[in-house]
Short mmCIF file of C-alpha atoms in Angstrom, two decimals:
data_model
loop_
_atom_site.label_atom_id
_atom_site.label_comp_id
_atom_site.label_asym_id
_atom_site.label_seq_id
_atom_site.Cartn_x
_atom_site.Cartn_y
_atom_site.Cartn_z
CA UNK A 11 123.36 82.94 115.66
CA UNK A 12 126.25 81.14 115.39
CA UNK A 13 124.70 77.95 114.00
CA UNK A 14 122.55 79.87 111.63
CA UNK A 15 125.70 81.04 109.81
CA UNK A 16 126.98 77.39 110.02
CA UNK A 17 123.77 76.52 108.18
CA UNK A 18 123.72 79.31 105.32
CA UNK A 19 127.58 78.36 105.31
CA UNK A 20 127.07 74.85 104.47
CA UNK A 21 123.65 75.85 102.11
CA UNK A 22 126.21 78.26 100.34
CA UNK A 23 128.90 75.24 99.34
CA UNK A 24 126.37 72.60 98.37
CA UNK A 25 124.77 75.56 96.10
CA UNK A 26 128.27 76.04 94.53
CA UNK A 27 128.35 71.74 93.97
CA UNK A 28 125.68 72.40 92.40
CA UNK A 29 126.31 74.88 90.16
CA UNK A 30 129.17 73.23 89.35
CA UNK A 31 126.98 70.08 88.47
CA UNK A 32 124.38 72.42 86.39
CA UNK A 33 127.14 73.52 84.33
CA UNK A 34 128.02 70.00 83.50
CA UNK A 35 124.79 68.84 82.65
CA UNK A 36 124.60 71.70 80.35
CA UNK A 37 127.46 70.80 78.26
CA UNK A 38 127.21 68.64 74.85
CA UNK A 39 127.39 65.05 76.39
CA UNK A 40 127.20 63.57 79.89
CA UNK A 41 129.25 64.99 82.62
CA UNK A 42 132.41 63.06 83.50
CA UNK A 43 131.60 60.55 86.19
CA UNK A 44 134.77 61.07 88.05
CA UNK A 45 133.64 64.92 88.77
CA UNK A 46 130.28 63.87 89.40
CA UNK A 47 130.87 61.79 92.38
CA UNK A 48 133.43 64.51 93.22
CA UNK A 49 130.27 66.91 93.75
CA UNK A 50 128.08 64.20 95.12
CA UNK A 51 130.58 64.03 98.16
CA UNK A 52 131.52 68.04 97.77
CA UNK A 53 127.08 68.50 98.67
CA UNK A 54 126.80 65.28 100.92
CA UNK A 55 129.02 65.04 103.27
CA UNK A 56 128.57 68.42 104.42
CA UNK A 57 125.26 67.95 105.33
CA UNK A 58 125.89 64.63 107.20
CA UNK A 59 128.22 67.05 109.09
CA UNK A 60 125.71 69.80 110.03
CA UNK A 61 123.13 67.13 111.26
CA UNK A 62 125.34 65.65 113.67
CA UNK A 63 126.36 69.26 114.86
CA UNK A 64 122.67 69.91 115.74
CA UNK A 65 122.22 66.37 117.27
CA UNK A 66 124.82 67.16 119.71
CA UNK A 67 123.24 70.25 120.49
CA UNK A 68 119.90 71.42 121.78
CA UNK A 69 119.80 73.82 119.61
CA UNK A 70 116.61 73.42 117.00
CA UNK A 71 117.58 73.57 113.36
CA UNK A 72 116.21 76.75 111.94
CA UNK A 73 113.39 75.74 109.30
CA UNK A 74 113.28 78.67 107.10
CA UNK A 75 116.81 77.93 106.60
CA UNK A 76 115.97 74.30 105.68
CA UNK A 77 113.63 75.05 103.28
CA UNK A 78 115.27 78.22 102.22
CA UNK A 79 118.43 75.62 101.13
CA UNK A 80 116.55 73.26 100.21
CA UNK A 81 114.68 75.26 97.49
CA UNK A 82 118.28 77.07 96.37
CA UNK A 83 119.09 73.51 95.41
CA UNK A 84 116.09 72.30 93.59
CA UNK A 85 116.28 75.66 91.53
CA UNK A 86 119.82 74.96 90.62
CA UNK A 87 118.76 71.28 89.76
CA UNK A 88 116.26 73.03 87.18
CA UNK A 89 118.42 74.86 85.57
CA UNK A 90 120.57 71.87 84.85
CA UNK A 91 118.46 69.44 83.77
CA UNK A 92 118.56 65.55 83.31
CA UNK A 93 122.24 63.85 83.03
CA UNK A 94 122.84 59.82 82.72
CA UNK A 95 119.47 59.32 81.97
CA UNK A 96 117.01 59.66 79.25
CA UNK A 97 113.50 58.62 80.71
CA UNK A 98 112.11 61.93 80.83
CA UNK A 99 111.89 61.39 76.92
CA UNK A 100 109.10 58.96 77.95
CA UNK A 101 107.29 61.09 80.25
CA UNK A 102 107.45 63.64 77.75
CA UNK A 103 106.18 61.57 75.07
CA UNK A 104 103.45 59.90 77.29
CA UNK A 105 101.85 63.45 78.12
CA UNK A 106 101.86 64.34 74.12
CA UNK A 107 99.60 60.62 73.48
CA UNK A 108 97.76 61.22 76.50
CA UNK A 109 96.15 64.66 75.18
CA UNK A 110 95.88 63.88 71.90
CA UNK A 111 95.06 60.11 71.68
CA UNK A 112 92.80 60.14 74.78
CA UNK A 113 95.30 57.54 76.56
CA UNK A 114 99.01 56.85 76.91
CA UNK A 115 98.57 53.17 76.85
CA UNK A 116 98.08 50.44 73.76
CA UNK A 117 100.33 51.58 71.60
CA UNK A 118 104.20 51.49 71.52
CA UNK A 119 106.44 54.81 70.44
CA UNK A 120 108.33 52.58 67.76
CA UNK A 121 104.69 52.38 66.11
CA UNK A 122 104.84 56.28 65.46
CA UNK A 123 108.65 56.94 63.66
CA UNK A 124 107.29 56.80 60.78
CA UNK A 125 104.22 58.77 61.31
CA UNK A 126 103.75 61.59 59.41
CA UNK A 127 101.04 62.62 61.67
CA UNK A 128 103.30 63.39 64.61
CA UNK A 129 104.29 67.29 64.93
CA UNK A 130 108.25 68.18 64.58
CA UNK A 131 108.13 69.48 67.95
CA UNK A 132 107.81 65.27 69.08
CA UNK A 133 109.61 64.00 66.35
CA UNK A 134 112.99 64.49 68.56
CA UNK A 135 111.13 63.21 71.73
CA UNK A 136 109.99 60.09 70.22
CA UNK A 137 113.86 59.48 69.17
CA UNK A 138 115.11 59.79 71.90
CA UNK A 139 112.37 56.97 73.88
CA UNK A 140 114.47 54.04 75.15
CA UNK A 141 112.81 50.65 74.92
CA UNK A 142 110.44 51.85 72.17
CA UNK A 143 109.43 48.50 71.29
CA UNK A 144 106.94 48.38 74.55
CA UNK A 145 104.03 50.57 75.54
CA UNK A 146 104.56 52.90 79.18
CA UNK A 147 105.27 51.51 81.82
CA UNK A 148 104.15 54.90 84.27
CA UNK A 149 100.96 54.25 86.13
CA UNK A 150 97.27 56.43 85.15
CA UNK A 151 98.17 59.07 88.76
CA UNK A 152 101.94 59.53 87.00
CA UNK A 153 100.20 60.20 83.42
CA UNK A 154 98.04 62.60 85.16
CA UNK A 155 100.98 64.54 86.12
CA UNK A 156 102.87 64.15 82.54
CA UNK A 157 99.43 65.43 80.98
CA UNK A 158 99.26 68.45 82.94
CA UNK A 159 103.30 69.50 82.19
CA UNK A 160 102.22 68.73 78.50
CA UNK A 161 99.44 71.46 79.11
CA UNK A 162 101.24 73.58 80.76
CA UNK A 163 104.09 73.75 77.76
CA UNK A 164 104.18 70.64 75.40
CA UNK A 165 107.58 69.02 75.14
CA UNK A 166 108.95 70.30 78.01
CA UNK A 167 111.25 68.75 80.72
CA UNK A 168 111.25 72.25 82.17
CA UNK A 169 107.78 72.34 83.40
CA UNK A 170 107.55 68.55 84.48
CA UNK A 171 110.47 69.36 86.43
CA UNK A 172 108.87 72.54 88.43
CA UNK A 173 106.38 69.92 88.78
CA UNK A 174 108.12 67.53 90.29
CA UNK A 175 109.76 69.69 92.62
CA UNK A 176 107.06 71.33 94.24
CA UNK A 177 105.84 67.96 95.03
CA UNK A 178 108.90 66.94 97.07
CA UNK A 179 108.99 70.23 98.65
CA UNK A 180 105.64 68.86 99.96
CA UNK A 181 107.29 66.24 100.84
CA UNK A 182 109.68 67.78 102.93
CA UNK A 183 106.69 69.83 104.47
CA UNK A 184 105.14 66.36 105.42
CA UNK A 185 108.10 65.36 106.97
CA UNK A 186 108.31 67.94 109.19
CA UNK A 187 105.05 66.87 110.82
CA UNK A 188 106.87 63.44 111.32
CA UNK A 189 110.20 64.17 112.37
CA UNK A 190 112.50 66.94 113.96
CA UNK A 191 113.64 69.97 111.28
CA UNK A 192 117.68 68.50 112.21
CA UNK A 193 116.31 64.43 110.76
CA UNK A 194 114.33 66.23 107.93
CA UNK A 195 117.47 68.01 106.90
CA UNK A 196 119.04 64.21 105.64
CA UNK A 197 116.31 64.30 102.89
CA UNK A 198 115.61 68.14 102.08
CA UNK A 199 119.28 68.58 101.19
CA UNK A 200 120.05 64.84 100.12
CA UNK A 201 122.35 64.78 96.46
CA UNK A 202 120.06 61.60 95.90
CA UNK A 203 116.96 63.73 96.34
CA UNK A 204 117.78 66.47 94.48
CA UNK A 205 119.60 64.77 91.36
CA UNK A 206 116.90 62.48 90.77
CA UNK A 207 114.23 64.65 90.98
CA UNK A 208 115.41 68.17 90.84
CA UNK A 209 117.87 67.48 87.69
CA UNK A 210 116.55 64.69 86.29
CA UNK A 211 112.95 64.62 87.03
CA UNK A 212 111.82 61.15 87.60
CA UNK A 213 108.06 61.35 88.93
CA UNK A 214 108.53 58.51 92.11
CA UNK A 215 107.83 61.73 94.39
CA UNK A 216 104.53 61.49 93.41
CA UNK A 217 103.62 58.51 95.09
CA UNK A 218 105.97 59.59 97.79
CA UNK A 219 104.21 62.72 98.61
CA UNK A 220 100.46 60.54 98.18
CA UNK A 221 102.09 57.69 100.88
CA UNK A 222 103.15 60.14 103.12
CA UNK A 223 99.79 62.22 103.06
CA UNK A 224 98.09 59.00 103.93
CA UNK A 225 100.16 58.31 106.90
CA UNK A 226 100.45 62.02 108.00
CA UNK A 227 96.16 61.65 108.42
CA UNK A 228 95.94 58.00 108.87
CA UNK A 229 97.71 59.16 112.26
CA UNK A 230 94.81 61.67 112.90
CA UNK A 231 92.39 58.56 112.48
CA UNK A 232 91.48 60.98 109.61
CA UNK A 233 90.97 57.33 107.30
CA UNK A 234 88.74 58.50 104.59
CA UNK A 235 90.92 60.63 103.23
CA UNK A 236 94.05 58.58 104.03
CA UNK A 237 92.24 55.82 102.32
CA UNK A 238 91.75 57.96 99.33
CA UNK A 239 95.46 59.35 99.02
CA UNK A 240 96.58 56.06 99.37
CA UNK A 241 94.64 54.26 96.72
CA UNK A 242 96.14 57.38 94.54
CA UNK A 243 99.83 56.30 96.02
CA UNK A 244 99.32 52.75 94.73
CA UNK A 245 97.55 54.31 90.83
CA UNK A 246 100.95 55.87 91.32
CA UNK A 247 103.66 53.32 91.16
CA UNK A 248 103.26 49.90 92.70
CA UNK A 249 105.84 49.98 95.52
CA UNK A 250 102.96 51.73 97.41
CA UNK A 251 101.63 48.42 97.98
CA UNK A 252 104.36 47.45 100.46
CA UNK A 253 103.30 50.12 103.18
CA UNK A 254 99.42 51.20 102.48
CA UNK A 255 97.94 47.93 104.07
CA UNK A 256 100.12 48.51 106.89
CA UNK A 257 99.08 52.86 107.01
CA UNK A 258 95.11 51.45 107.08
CA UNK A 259 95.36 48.37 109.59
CA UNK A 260 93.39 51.05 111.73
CA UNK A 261 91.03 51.23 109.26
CA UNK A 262 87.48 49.89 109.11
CA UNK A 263 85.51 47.95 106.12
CA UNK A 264 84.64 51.02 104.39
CA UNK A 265 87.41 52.63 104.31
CA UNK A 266 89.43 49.72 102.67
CA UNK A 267 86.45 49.75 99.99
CA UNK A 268 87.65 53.54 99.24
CA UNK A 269 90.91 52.82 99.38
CA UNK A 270 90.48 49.61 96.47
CA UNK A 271 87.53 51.96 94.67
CA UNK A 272 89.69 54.81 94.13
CA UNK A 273 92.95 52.04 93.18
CA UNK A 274 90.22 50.74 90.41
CA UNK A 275 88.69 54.17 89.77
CA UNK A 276 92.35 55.47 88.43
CA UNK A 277 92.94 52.10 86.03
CA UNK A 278 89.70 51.06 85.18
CA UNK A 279 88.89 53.95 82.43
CA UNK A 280 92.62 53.12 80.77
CA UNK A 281 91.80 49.00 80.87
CA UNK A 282 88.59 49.33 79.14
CA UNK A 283 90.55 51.82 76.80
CA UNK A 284 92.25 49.39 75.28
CA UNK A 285 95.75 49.10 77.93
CA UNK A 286 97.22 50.07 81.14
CA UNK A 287 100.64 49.77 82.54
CA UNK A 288 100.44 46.08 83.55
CA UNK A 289 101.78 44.56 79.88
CA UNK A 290 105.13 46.74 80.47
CA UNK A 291 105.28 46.02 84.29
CA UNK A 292 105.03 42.42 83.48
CA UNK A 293 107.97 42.73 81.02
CA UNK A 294 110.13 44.27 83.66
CA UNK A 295 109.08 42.09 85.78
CA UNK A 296 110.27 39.01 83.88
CA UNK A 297 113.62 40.21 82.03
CA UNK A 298 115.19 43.38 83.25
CA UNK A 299 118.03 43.59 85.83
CA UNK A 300 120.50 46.11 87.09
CA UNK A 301 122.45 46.97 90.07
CA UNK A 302 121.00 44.23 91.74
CA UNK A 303 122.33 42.58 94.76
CA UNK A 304 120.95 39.14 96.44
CA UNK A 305 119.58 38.40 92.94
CA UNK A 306 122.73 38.46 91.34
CA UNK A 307 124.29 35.83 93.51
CA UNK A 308 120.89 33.69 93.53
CA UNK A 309 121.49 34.34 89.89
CA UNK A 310 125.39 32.55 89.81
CA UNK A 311 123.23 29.08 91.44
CA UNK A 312 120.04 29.20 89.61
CA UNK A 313 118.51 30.07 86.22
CA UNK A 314 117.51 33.59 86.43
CA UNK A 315 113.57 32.86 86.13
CA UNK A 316 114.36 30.42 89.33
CA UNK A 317 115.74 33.28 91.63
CA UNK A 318 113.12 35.50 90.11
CA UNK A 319 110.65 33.59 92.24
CA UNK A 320 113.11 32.93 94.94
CA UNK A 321 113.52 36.17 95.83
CA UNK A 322 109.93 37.03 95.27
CA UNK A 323 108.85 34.29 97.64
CA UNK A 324 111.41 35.75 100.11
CA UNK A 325 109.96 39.08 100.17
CA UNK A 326 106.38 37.76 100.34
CA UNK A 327 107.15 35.56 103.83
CA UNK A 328 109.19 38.59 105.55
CA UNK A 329 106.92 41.07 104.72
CA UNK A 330 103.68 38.98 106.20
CA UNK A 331 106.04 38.18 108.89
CA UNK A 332 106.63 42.30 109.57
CA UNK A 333 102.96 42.64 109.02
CA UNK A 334 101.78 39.87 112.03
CA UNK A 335 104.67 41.67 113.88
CA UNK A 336 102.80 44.89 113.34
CA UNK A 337 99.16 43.85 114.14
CA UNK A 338 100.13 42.21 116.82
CA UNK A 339 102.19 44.61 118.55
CA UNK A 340 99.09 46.64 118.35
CA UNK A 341 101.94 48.73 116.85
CA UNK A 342 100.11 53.20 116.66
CA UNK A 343 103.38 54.12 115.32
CA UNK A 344 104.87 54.76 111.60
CA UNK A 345 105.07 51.64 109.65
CA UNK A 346 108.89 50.77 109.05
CA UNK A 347 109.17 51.51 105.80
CA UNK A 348 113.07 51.63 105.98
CA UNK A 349 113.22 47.99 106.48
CA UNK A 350 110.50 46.91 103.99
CA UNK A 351 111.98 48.78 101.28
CA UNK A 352 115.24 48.80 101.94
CA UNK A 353 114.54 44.83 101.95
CA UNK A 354 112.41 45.00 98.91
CA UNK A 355 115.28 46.45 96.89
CA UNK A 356 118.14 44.49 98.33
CA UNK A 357 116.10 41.61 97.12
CA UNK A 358 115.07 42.87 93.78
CA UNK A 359 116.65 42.20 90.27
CA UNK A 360 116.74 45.99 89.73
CA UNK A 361 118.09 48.96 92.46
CA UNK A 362 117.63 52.35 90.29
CA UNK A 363 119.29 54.99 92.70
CA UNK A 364 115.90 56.77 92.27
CA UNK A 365 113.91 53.72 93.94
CA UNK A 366 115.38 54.90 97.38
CA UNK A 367 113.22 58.07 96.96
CA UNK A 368 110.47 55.89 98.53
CA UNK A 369 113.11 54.37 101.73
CA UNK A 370 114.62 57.89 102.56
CA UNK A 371 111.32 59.75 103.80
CA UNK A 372 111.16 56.50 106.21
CA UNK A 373 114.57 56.98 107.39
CA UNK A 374 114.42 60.68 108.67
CA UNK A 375 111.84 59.03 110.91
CA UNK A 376 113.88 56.31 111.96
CA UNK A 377 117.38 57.13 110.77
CA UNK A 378 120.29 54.78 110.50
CA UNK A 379 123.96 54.90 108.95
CA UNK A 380 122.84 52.18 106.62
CA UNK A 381 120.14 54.28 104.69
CA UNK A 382 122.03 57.50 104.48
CA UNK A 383 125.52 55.50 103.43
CA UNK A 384 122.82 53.62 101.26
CA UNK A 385 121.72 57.09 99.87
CA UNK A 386 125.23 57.83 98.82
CA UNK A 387 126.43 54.41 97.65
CA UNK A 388 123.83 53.73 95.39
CA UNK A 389 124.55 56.86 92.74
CA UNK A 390 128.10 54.51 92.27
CA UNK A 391 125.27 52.32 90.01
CA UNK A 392 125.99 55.12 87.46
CA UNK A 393 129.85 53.67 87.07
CA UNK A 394 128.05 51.70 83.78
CA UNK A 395 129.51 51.16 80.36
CA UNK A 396 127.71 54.09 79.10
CA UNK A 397 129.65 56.50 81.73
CA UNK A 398 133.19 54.94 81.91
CA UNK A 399 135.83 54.79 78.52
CA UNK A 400 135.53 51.13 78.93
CA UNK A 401 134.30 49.51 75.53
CA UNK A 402 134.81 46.17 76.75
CA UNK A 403 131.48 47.32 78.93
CA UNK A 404 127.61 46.86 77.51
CA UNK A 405 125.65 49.78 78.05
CA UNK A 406 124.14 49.25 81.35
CA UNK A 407 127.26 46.68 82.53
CA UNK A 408 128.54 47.47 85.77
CA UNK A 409 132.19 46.61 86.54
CA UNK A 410 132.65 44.01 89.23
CA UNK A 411 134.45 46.58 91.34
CA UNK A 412 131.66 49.04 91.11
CA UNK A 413 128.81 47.00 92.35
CA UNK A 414 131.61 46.02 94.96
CA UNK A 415 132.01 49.15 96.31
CA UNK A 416 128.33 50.02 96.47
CA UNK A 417 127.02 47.31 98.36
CA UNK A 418 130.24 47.03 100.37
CA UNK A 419 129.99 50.41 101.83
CA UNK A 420 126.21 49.75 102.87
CA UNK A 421 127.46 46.38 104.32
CA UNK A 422 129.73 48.24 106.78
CA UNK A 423 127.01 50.75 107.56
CA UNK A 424 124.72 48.14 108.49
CA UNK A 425 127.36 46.65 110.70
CA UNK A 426 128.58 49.74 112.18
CA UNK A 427 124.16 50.29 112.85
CA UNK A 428 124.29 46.60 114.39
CA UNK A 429 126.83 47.23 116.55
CA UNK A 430 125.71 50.39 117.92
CA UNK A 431 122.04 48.80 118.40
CA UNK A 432 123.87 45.91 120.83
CA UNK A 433 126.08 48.57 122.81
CA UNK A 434 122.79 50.26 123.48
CA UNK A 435 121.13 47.11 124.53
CA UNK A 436 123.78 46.21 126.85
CA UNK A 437 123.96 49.44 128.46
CA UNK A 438 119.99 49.16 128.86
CA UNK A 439 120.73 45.75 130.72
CA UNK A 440 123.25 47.30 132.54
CA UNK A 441 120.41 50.07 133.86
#
């Protein structure tokens, strides 16, 4: 009884952060950054603080509670609404050419300000597009979901938000299958988690939710459906790629012919359309960067193209060298999808603090103090010109010192994780 009060004592704060936060995001402007990390540490660090009080215990964490708290938050998150980013103008936009043009794809917004055809209502939405100049980006499963929130109520963040959260709250429900309620706690009540998807209602859970489904019945040998949920994971966002070959190593002939069909089945009616994602992706792919971390210093040796491929290369040889690790192993457990994302990003030219939606779910199964600190470090990326009264600062420029502190802090978590994993080792020898 005791620890249930604990629980609805520590639900009760983070609710009050984020309140606080909803208010914020509610005022003209962006909320001051100084206040926001205030609350990001006011409805974090409590929870890393009830976690370890149930790990010392043996005590089970009470899941209505969990999911109780974890739905107060998302609620709260709703009210709110986006802050420090402006995306969901896209998604918003994409649903409105979607229904009305038959497909999202071909065209670029900055082809429409100036067409009288499009109604008031999307007038402000197209305005407020960033990168106008280039056709979506979002893959045909993410459209989906922006078509039915543009169904539901056109224009509205609102709805794709509700949207969005159920879908992590499925998330959490998957996660329970996976992992104790005490480790599934780290992601259902995660500032990270909620902020990104709750407030500001980027769609990555999607393919989160899809992934996880896979695994969840690849486990069960259950492949034709796992095969099926994951080709929808991939149609989703790419980064699905890194774990589905992995989820279907199991997997016979056939079903990796579902799993490809249904990959095709989601792009092929856009491509012969006219246009799919792939132009944009390539774009990204070639110039963008932000937040990065080995890329940047790559990037102080070599021409950026150069560590580009570098990097790139990198990735390709350690995650064929997990993968032969895997097979050979005749590994039945969870793919470690801690390490190949959390390597994936480390190496990539661009860290949004919403790509670690895909790493966390992987690190309630397997949890470490670098993922978690990682969790928490990686909202510093919002310390950008367009956040701080620094005018010497582009837009998206991240002081030295910010960057420094980010990847610092997950430095000496992954030290701190190294250290432990030797002293265990030793005392195993010792045994």
């Amino acid at each position: 009884m005791a620890s249930r009060r604990t629980v609805d004592a520590v639900g009760l704060w983070c609710v009050l952060g984020y309140a606080a936060l909803a208010f914020l995001a509610r005022q003209t402007g962006e909320p001051d950054l100084r206040a926001f990390l205030v609350l990001v540490a006011w409805t974090g660090l409590p929870v890393f603080g009830l976690f370890f009080h149930f790990r010392g215990t043996a005590e089970p964490f009470p899941v209505p509670r969990l999911l109780f708290w974890a739905v107060a938050f998302r609620l709260v998150g709703l009210v709110g609404g986006p802050f420090y980013e402006d995306d969901f103008y896209r998604y918003l936009w994409d649903g409105f050419r979607f229904a009305t043009a038959g497909t999202p794809y071909g065209a670029a917004p900055e082809e429409f300000f100036v067409d009288p055809a499009v109604p008031v209502l999307f007038q402000g939405v197209l305005d407020g597009v960033n990168y106008p100049e280039l056709p979506t980006i979002y893959a045909p499963v993410t459209q989906l979901v922006f078509l039915v929130a543009y169904w539901i109520k056109p224009a509205s963040v609102a709805v794709l938000q509700a949207i969005l959260i159920a879908v992590d709250l499925a998330v959490v429900v998957l996660l329970l299958r996976l992992a104790p309620a005490r480790r599934v706690l780290l992601y259902a009540w995660c500032p990270l988690v909620v902020k990104e998807i709750a407030f500001t209602a980027h769609p990555d859970g999607v393919g989160v939710c899809l992934l996880l489904a896979g695994i969840v019945l690849a486990r069960e040998r259950r492949f034709w459906t796992a095969a099926a949920l994951l080709g929808l994971a991939v149609a989703t966002k790419t980064f699905a790629l890194v774990l589905a070959p992995l989820v279907l190593v199991r997997a016979r002939p056939k079903h990796w012919a579902l799993f490809v069909g249904t990959v095709a089945a989601m792009y092929l009616p856009f491509a012969i359309g006219g246009g799919t994602d792939l132009l944009s992706l390539g774009v990204f792919a070639r110039d963008w960067e932000f937040n990065s971390a080995v890329f940047a210093l790559l990037k102080t040796v070599v021409a950026p193209s150069a560590a580009r491929v570098v990097v790139g290369l990198l990735f390709a040889v350690l995650w064929v060298a997990y993968v032969l690790h895997y097979v050979r192993g005749g590994n039945r457990e969870i793919p470690r999808g801690d390490w190949l994302f959390g390597v994936l990003l480390v190496l990539s030219p661009v860290i949004n603090p919403w790509y670690l939606l895909w790493l966390l779910p992987f690190a309630v199964v397997f949890p470490s103090v670098w993922a978690w600190t990682a969790s928490v470090a990686v909202l510093f990326s919002y310390i950008t010109g367009l956040n701080l009264p620094d005018y010497t600062l582009q837009p998206y420029e991240q002081p030295v010192w910010g960057r420094g502190l980010e990847f610092g802090l997950i430095g000496l978590a992954l030290a701190i994780d190294f250290i432990v994993y030797r002293r265990r080792g030793m005392r195993k020898e010792v045994e």
